[in-house]
Each structure stands twice: as C-alpha cells, then as structure tokens.
XYZ file of C-alpha atoms in Angstrom:
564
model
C 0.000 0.000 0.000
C 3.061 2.649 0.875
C 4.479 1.588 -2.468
C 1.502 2.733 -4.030
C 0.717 5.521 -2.687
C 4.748 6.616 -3.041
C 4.145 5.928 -7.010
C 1.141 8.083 -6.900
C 2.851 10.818 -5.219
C 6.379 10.295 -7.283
C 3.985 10.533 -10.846
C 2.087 13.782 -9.270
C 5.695 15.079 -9.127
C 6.645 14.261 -12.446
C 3.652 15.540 -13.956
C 4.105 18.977 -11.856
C 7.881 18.896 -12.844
C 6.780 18.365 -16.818
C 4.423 21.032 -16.674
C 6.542 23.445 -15.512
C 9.686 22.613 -17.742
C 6.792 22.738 -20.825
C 5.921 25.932 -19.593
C 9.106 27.192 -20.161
C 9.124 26.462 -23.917
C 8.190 29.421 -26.613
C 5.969 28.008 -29.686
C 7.553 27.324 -32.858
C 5.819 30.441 -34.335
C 7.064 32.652 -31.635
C 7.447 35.977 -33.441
C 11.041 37.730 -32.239
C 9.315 40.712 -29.875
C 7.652 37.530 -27.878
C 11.231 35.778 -27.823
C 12.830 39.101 -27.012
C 10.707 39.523 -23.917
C 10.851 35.833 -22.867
C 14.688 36.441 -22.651
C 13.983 39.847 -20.526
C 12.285 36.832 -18.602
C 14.304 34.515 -18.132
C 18.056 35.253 -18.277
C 18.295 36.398 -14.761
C 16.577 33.100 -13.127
C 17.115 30.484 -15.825
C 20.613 32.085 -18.240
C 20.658 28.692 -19.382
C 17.288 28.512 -21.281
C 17.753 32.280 -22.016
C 20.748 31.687 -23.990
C 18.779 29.156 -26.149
C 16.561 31.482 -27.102
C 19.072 34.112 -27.937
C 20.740 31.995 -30.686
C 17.213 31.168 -32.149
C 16.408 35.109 -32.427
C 19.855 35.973 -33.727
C 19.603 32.857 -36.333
C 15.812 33.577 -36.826
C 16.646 37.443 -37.386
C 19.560 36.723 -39.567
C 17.270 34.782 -42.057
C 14.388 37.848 -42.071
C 17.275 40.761 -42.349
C 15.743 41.921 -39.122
C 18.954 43.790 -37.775
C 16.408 44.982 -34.820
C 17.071 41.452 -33.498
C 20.236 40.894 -34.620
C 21.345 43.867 -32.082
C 18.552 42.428 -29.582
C 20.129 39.195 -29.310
C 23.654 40.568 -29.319
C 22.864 42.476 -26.584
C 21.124 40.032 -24.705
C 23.690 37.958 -25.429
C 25.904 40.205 -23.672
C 24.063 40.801 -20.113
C 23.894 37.625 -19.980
C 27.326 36.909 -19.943
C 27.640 39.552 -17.664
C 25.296 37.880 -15.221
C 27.027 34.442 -15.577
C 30.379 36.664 -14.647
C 32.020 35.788 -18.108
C 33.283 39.430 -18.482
C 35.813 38.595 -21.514
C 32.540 36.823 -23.531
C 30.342 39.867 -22.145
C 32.590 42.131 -24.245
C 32.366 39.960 -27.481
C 29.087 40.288 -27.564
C 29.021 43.873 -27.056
C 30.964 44.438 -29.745
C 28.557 43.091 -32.261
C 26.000 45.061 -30.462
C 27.879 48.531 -31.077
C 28.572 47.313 -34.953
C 25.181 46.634 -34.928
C 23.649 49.889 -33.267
C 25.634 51.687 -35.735
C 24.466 50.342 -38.463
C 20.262 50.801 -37.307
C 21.705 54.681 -36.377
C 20.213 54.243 -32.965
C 21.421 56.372 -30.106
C 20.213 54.847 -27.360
C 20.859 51.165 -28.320
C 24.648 52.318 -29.000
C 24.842 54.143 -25.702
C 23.500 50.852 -24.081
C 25.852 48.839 -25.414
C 28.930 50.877 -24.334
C 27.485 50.769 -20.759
C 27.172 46.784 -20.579
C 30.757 46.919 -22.357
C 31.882 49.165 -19.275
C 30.287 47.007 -16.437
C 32.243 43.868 -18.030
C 35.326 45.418 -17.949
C 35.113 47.216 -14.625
C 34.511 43.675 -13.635
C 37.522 42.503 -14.660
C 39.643 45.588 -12.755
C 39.753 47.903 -15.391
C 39.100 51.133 -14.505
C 40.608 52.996 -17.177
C 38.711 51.106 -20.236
C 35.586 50.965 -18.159
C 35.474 54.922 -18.232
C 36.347 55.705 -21.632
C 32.658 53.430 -22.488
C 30.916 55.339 -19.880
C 31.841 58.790 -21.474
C 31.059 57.574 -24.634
C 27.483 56.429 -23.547
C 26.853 60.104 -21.286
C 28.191 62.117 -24.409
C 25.718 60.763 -26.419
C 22.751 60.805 -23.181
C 23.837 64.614 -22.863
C 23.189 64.828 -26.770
C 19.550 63.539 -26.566
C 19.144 65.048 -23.078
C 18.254 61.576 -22.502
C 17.081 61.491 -18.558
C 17.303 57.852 -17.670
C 20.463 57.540 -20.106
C 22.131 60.091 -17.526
C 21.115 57.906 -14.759
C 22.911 55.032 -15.991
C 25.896 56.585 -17.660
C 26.689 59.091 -14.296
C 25.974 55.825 -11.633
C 28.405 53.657 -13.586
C 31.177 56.639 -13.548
C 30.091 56.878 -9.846
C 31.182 53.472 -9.762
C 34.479 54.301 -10.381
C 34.665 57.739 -8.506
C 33.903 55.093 -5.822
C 36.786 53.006 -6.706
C 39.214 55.720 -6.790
C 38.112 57.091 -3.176
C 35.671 59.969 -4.532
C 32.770 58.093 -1.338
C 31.530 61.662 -1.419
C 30.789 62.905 -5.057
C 29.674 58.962 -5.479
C 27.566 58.686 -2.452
C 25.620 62.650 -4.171
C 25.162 61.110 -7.536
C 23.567 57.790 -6.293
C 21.196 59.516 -4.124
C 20.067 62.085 -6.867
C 19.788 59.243 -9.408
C 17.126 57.279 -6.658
C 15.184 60.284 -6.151
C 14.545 60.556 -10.005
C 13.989 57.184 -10.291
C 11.487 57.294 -7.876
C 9.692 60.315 -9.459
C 9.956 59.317 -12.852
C 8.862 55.340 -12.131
C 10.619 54.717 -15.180
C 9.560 51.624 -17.253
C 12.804 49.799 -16.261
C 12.755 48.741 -12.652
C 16.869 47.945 -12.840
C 17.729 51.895 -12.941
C 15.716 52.270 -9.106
C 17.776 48.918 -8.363
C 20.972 50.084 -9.320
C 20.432 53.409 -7.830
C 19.582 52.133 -4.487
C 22.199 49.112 -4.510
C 24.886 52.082 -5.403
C 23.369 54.402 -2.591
C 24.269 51.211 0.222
C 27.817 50.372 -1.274
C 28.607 53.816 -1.539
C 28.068 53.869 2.503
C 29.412 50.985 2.802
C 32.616 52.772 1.916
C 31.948 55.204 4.456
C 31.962 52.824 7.416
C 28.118 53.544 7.463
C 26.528 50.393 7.938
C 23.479 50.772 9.336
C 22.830 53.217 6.437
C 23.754 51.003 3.669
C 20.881 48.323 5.515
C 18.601 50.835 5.291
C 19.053 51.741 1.409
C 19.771 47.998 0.704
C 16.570 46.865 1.983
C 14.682 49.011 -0.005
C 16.664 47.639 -2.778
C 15.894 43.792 -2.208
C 12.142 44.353 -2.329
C 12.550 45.991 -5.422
C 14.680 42.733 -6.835
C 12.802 40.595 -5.079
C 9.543 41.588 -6.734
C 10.762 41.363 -10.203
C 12.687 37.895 -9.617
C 16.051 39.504 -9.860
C 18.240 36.539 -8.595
C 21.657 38.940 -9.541
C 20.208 42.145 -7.505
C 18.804 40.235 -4.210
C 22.731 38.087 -4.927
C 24.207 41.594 -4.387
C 22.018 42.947 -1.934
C 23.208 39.791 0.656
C 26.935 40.672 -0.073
C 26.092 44.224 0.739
C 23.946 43.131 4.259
C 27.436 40.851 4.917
C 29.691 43.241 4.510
C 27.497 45.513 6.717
C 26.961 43.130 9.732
C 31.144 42.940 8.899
C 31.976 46.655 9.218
C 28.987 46.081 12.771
C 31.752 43.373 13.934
C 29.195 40.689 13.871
C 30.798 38.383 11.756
C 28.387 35.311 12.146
C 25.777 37.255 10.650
C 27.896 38.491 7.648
C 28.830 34.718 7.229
C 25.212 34.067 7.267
C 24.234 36.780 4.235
C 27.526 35.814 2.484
C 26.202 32.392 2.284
C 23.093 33.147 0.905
C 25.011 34.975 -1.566
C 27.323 31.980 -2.342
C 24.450 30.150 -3.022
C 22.668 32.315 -5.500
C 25.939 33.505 -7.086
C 26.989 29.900 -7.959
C 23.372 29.107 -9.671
C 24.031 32.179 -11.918
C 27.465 30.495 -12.805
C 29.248 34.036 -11.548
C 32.503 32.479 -10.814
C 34.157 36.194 -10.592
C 31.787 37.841 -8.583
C 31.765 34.734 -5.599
C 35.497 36.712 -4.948
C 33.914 39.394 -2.908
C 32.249 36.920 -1.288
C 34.958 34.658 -0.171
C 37.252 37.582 0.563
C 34.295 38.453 3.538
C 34.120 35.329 4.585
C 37.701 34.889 4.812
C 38.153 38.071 6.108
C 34.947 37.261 8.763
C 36.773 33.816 9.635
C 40.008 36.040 10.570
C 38.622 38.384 12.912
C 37.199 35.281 14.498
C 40.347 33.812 14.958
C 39.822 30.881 12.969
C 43.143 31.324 10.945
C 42.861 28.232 8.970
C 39.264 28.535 7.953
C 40.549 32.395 7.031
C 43.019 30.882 4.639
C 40.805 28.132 2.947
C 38.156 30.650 1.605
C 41.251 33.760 0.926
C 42.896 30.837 -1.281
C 39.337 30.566 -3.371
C 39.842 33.822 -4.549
C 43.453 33.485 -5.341
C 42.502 30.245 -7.394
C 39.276 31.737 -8.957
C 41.769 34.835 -10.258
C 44.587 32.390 -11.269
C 41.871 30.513 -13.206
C 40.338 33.556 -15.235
C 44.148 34.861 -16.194
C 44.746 31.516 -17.565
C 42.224 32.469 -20.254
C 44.779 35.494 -21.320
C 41.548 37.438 -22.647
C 41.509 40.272 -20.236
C 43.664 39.999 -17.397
C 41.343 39.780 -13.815
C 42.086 42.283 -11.335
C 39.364 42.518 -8.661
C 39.616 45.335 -5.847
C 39.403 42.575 -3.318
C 42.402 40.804 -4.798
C 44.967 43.102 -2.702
C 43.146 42.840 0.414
C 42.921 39.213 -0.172
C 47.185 39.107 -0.877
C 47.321 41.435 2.965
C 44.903 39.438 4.999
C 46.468 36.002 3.539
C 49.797 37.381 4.779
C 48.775 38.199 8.405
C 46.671 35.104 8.948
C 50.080 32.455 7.822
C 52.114 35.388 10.590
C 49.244 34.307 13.112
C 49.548 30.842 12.001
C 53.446 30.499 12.388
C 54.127 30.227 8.733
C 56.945 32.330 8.180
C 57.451 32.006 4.262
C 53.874 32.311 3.178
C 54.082 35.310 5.501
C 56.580 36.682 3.280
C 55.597 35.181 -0.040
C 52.214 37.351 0.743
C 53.164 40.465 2.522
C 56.009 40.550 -1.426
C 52.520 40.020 -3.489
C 51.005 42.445 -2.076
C 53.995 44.951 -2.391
C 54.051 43.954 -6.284
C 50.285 44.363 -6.627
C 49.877 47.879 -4.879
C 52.230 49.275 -7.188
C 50.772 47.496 -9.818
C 47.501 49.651 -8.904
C 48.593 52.928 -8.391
C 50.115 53.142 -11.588
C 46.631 52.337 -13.144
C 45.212 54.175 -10.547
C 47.455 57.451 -11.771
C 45.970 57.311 -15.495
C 42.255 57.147 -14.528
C 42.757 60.063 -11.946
C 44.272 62.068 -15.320
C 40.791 60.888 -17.639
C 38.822 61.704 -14.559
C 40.191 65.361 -14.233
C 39.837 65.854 -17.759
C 36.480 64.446 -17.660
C 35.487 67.445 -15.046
C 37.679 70.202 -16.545
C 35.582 69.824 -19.986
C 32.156 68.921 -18.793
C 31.602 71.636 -16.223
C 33.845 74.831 -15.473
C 31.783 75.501 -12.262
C 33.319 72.314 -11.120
C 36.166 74.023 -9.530
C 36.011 72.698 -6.201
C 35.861 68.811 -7.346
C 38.887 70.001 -9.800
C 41.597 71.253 -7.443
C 40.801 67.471 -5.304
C 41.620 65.417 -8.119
C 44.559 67.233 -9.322
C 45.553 67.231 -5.355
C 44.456 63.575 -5.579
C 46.809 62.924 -8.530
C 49.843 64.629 -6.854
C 49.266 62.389 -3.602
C 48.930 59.544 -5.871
C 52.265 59.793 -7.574
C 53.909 60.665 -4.101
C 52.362 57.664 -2.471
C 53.534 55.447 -5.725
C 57.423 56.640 -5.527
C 56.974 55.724 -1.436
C 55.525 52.508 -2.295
C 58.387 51.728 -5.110
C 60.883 52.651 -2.078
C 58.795 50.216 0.753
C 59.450 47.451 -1.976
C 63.005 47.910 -2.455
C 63.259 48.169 1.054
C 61.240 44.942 1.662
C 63.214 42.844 -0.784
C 66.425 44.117 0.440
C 65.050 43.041 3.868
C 63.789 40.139 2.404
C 66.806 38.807 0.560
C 69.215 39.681 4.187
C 66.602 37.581 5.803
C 66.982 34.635 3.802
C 70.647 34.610 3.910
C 70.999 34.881 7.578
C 68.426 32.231 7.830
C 70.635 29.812 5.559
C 73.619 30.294 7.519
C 72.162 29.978 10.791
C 70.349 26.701 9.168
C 73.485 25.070 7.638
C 75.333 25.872 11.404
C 73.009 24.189 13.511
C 72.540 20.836 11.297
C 76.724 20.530 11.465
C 76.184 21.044 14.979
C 73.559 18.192 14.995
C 75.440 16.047 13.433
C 78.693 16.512 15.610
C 76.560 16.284 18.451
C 77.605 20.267 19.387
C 74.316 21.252 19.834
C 75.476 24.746 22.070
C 75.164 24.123 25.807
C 77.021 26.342 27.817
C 78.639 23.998 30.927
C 80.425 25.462 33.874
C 83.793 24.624 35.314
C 83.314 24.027 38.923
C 83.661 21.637 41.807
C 81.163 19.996 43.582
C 82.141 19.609 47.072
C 78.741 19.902 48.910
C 77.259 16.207 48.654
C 74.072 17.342 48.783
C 74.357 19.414 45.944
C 75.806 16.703 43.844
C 72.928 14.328 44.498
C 70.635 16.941 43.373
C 72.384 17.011 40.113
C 73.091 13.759 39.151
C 68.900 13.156 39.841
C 68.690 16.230 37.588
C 70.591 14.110 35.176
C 68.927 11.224 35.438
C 65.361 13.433 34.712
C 67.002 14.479 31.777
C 68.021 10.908 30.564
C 64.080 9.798 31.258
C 62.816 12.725 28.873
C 60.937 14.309 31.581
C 61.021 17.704 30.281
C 58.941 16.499 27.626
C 56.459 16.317 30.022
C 53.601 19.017 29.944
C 53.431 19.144 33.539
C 56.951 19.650 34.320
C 57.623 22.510 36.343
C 59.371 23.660 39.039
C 57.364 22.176 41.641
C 57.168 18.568 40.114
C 60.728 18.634 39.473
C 61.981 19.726 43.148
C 59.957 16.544 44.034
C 61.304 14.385 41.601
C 65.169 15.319 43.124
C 63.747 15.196 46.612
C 64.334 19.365 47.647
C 62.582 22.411 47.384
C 61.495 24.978 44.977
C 64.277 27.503 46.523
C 66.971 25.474 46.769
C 66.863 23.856 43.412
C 66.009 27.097 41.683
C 69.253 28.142 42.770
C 71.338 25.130 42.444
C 70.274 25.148 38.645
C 71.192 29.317 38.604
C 74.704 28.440 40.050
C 75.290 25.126 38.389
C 73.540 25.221 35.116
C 74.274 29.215 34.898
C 70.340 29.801 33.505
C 67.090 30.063 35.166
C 64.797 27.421 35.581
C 62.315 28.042 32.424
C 65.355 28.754 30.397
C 66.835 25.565 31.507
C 63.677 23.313 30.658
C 63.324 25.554 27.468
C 66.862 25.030 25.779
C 66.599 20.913 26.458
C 63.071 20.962 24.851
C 64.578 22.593 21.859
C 67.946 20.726 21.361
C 65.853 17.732 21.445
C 62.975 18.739 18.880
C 65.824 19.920 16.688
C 67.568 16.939 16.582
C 64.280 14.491 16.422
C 62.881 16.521 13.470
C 66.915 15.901 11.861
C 66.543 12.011 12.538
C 62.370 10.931 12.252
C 61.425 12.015 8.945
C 57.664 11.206 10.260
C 57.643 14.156 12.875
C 58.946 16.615 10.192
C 55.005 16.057 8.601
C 53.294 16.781 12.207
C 51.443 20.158 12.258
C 53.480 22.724 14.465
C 50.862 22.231 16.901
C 50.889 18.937 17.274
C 55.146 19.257 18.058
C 54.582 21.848 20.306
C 52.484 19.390 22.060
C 54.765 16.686 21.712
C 57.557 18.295 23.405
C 55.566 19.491 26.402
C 54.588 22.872 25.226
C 50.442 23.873 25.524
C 50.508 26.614 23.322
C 52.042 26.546 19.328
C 52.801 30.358 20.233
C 54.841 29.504 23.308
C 56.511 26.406 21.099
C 57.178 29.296 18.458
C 58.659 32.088 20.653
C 61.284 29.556 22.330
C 62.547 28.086 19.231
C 62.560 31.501 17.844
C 64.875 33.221 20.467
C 66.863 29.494 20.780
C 67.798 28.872 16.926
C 66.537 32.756 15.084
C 64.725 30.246 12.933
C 61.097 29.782 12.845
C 60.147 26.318 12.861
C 58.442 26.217 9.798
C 61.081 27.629 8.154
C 63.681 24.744 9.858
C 61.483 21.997 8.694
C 60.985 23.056 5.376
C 64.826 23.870 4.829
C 65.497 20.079 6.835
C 62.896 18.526 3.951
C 64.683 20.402 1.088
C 68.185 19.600 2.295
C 67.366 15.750 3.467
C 65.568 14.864 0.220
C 68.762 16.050 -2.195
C 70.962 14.376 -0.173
C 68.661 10.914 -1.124
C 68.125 11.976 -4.397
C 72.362 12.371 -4.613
C-alpha cells in the first residue's frame, strides 16, 4: 500500500515537474518581440534557457534581415554573460551590439551597449577602459538630453569615482539618481535597483553600515519583486559586509552564504570573490586562521583561473586585500614564508595599482575640466588627488626595495644559521654552555646527578613539568633547586627546561622524517609545550629560525641528499 501511494505521489511530481519545464518552452511560431521579452524573462533566473533562445532570435533574425534582433540578441547575449560573470565573452558580444547599433543609427541602443561593455570590464579591474565606455554612452545621453540615459551613464562613472576614493561625489550622484527614479517610475525597474544598490555600497565605503541596511533593503524588495536573482545576490553581499563593518561576523557569514548560493546558480565564478574575501576576512577576525586561509585561497585560485584564459587579465579590488589578509593570517599561524611570499605580493600588486590608478585620476580630471567649469572645487581634489597619488607610488616603489632588500638579508641569515646548527647536529655540538666548577657539597651533587637522570628519562617532555614537580622528583625544594640550577647550570629554571626541549625537537625533526610532517601544533604538544605560540617564541629566540622555516629547509636539504 506505501508503495503505491509513493508511485502516486512520485507521478504527481513528475507531472508537476513536466508542466513546468513545458511551460518554459516558446511556440515554434514565436514571433522575435515575444522571444525578445521571454529572454527579458528569463536570463536572470534560468541564463541557461535564455541563452537558447538568444541563438534562435539571432539565427531567426539573420534569415528575415531583421537587424532589430540581430542587435537584440547581441545584446542580450551580452548581459547575460555579464550575469554568468564571463566578463571577456560579455565584451564579445558587445561588440557586435555597437557594430550593430551603428548600423540601425540608434542612439540609445549604442549608448546601451557601451554601458554593458563598461560594467564587463570594470569587472575585470579595469578602470581605465571601463570609463572611456561610460563617457562615450553620457556624451551621447547629454546629446539627446536623454534622462534615464544620464542615470545610468553618471551611476556607472560613480562606480568608479567610488573606486578611486571619490565616497563623497559617489555617495551625491547615487542619491540624486534614486530620487529621479522614484519620481519618474521609469519603465525599467533595474535603474531604481541600481540606484539604491549604489546608494548602500557607496556607505558601505563610508563605514556607514546601518545606512547602507537601510538603502539595501529598499533595494531587495525591489529585486525581489521582479525575480532579480543577480540584484537580491548583491544585496546579501552588501547586508554581509554591513553586519562585517557592525563586527558581527556570524551574521555576515550568514548573508555571504546566501550569496554563495545564489551567485553559484548564476554560474558568476568572478563575482563569488567578494564573497569569499568576507568570509575569509569574517573567519580572521574570528580567529579561525585556517578557515581564514581556505576561503582567501578561493579567490586566489578563482583569479589564477580567469588569467589563464589570457583574454583580459582579472584584477578585482578585493584581490589586494585578499594578498594582505592572507599574509597576516600564515604570521598568526606560524608560517613564516607564506608570511613573506604574501606580505612581497602584495607589495608587487599595490604598485601594480597605483600606476593604473594614476591614469584614470588624469581621464577623470579631464572628464570634469571639460564637462563643467563651475566644477572648480571637485577640480583642485583630483589634481591634489593625482599629486598624492604619484607621491604615495614613488613611497611605495621605495617600501618594496626596502622589503626585498630586507627580504633577501633575511633569507641569507636564515641559511647560515640553518646550515650551522645541522653541522652542529650532526657533531653532536648542539650549544650548551657547561660550567667549570667543583662539587664539594654532597648534597648538591645528588641533586644534580637526579637532575641528570630526569634528563636521561625525557621528563622535560612532560607538559606538567615545572618547578614544583621537578623539586619533588630530586627530593628538595622549589628555593633550593632554583638556585642550584642558577649556580650550576648558569640559567634560570624556564630557560633551563626551554633550551633541552629545543635541542631535542631539533635533533628528532633531523633524525624521524615522520615528525617533520606533524602540524606545528601537534610538536609543540609533543615536546611538552600547551601553546604553538609559546613552542614558536622559544625556538625563535633558541635557533633565530622559525620552525616552519627549519622543517621546510630540513625537507629540502634531506631529500637532495637521497636523491644524490
């Protein structure tokens, strides 16, 4: 009977399931303004089936000489791409759509194209290309005095004032464009989406989170409402990075997650970068170092994998943040050459940037001087802007030198201090200052030759030796021993239990070529130590070698010997 009434409810399902998927199908005899609008449809919550549909216009336009829909499915062609995050495919496509805008002599389609071309490229970290498409699209807006054309042309530029550092003059224009939006109701619901998502990132900028909820809520309705799986995607990241400017990082894990989610239905491999770097950067002030690293890496691997395509090289403003924070959680982790692998990437990159930076700060002051004289004010910042710019660049070129000099001293110290403590291993010289005295007090003597004895048993591998357990051990007190090992051993007691702890993990990791693969924690633990940090700072101030470092080198050094 459950079998049956399973196959009734499995074949409900299926017919549900059919009907839907049916549903989702255009007639044969679809004419191309019902195709074109069942893209408008679809391409946001199903890009998949949307792109179908493009190739049948294009192919069905082609055939009729409708150059209408050839541009129509170009174009389409094109957001879509965008939405999927394939930026260098976005462009292709937008291409064709210019050619063909040209050819149909229409203003507005033209001035659309150049602003889908512009989002792609800002998207790949392209500041300067993405502005010389956004002018193009406003001159030709300011030619038809073309109201929502301004609104689009002057919020993507606003974008990039944003990027530069211009919060201000960004934050005026996104606000002006929602206000017109909202009294115009204009046919397109994206331009009041846009507006409003700009309005909350532009805050977000300003450390203003509670502001950027407010405008971003708004904003989700709106997307919500019209099924727009790419807006309400963006409106989570900007609620995450909110609750993460608020300090409450669960809750910007939360919203990042829902973005993750959405973001990887839509195939938007580039944009889940912002999203990791939060996470990751949520996970750090957490103190979960590890977990930091694991979603940091996702956006160095999703960049690595986009450059591989050597279309248009990926540069995303959370790349350089991503490089800093991976460098300070492998310091907090112990891990002394990713700490300097990432702190030099991050060196290279920043310059990298501020040159770029320099020529967009020269369009963008050109871009004021010619549109509007009155615009003294916003005139003298930039060119101010520009001469900081170059100042900070020539500093930055003289940190790196710096760095790498540092850098290059460090690593040759670090090899000879290396290279002289494995010949000391292996001559058994491992440095242990001993003091030329007499024993004449029996007493005394007994105490040290049980001292001896603890060390033959390996008992200051023991976690709970201290001085207490020891003075037991050799049958005194805390006092006297303390100063027997003062006078005899000429150290104090930690420094005493310290120095054997390390001249026997150095020569254990030499000999057992299983320990070298332990964590750091677990041979901090191993060697009576509770904390990796305490384990560190010894071994530190004993050999001026981080462990990591020693290991490595040992594994490096040990494995050419074999393979010689």
């Amino acid at each position: 009977m459950i079998r049956k009434v399973v196959t009734f409810w499995s074949y409900i399902v299926f017919i549900v399931f059919a009907s839907n998927t049916f549903a989702q199908e255009m007639p044969e005899n679809a004419s191309s303004k019902e195709i074109l609008e069942f893209i408008i449809q679809q391409k946001h919550s199903n890009p998949d089936l949307a792109k179908k549909y493009t190739q049948i216009l294009l192919e069905k336009s082609r055939n009729t000489n409708d150059t209408e829909g050839v541009f129509n499915a170009h174009f389409q062609n094109a957001r879509i791409a965008t939405i999927e995050g394939n930026y260098s495919l976005a462009i292709h496509y937008c291409d064709s759509a210019i050619v063909t805008a040209k050819k149909l002599n229409n203003d507005v389609s033209l001035a659309e194209s150049y602003l889908t071309k512009g989002t792609a490229i800002i998207n790949l970290g392209d500041n300067k290309r993405a502005l010389a498409s956004y002018l193009k699209a406003l001159d030709i807006a300011n030619q038809r005095n073309d109201i929502q054309l301004k609104i689009k042309a002057k919020a993507n530029i606003a974008k990039i004032k944003r990027r530069m550092g211009f919060f201000d003059e960004a934050l005026e224009i996104y606000k002006h464009n929602a206000q017109l939006a909202d009294q115009y109701q204009f046919e397109d619901p994206l331009i009041a989406i846009n507006s409003y998502m700009g309005v909350g990132g532009t805050f977000l900028r300003l450390q203003l989170p509670d502001s950027t909820l407010h405008y971003s809520k708004i904003g989700l309705q709106k997307s919500l409402a019209i099924n727009d799986d790419e807006g309400v995607s963006y409106f989570y990241i900007d609620f995450g990075i909110a609750y993460f400017i608020k300090g409450d990082f669960e809750v910007a894990i939360e919203y990042l997650t829902k973005a993750e989610k959405i973001t990887k239905g839509l195939n938007n491999q580039k944009r889940l970068t912002e999203i990791y770097y939060y996470i990751g950067k949520s996970y750090y002030e957490l103190k979960s170092y590890q977990k930091a690293v694991e979603f940091l890496k996702k956006v160095e691997t999703i960049v690595a994998t986009k450059n591989t395509e050597k279309v248009d090289s990926f540069n995303p403003p959370e790349l350089l943040g991503t490089y800093r924070t991976l460098a300070n959680s492998y310091e907090q982790l112990q891990q002394n050459e990713y700490y300097l692998a990432y702190t030099q990437k991050y060196i290279e990159l920043n310059k990298y940037n501020e040159t770029r930076q320099i020529e967009v700060i020269k369009d963008l002051y050109e871009t004021v001087r010619k549109e509007n004289d009155d615009l003294s004010s916003l005139t003298s910042k930039l060119r101010n802007r520009l001469v900081y710019v170059i100042m900070f660049t020539f500093f930055v070129l003289g940190l790196c030198g710096f760095f790498l000099f540092k850098f290059i001293k460090v690593r040759k110290q670090n090899k000879v201090i290396f290279e002289k403590l494995v010949s000391q291993i292996e001559a058994k010289k491992v440095p242990k200052k001993k003091a030329n005295f007499t024993i004449e007090d029996k007493k005394v003597q007994a105490i040290l030759e049980r001292l001896d004895k603890l060390e033959q048993s390996l008992f200051y591998l023991n976690s709970n030796c201290t001085l207490q357990t020891i003075s037991k051990k050799v049958k005194t007190n805390t006092t006297y021993l303390s100063k027997i090992i003062t006078t005899y051993k000429q150290k104090k007691f930690y420094e005493y239990i310290n120095e054997l702890r390390i001249e026997y993990v150095l020569k254990r990791l030499k000999e057992d070529s299983k320990f070298r693969n332990y964590s750091i924690k677990h041979i901090a633990e191993e060697i009576g130590y509770k904390s990796t940090n305490s384990f560190t700072k010894y071994f530190k101030a004993y050999t001026k070698l981080y462990p990591s470092y020693y290991i490595k080198n040992l594994e490096n050094t040990l494995g050419n010997d074999t393979s010689n």
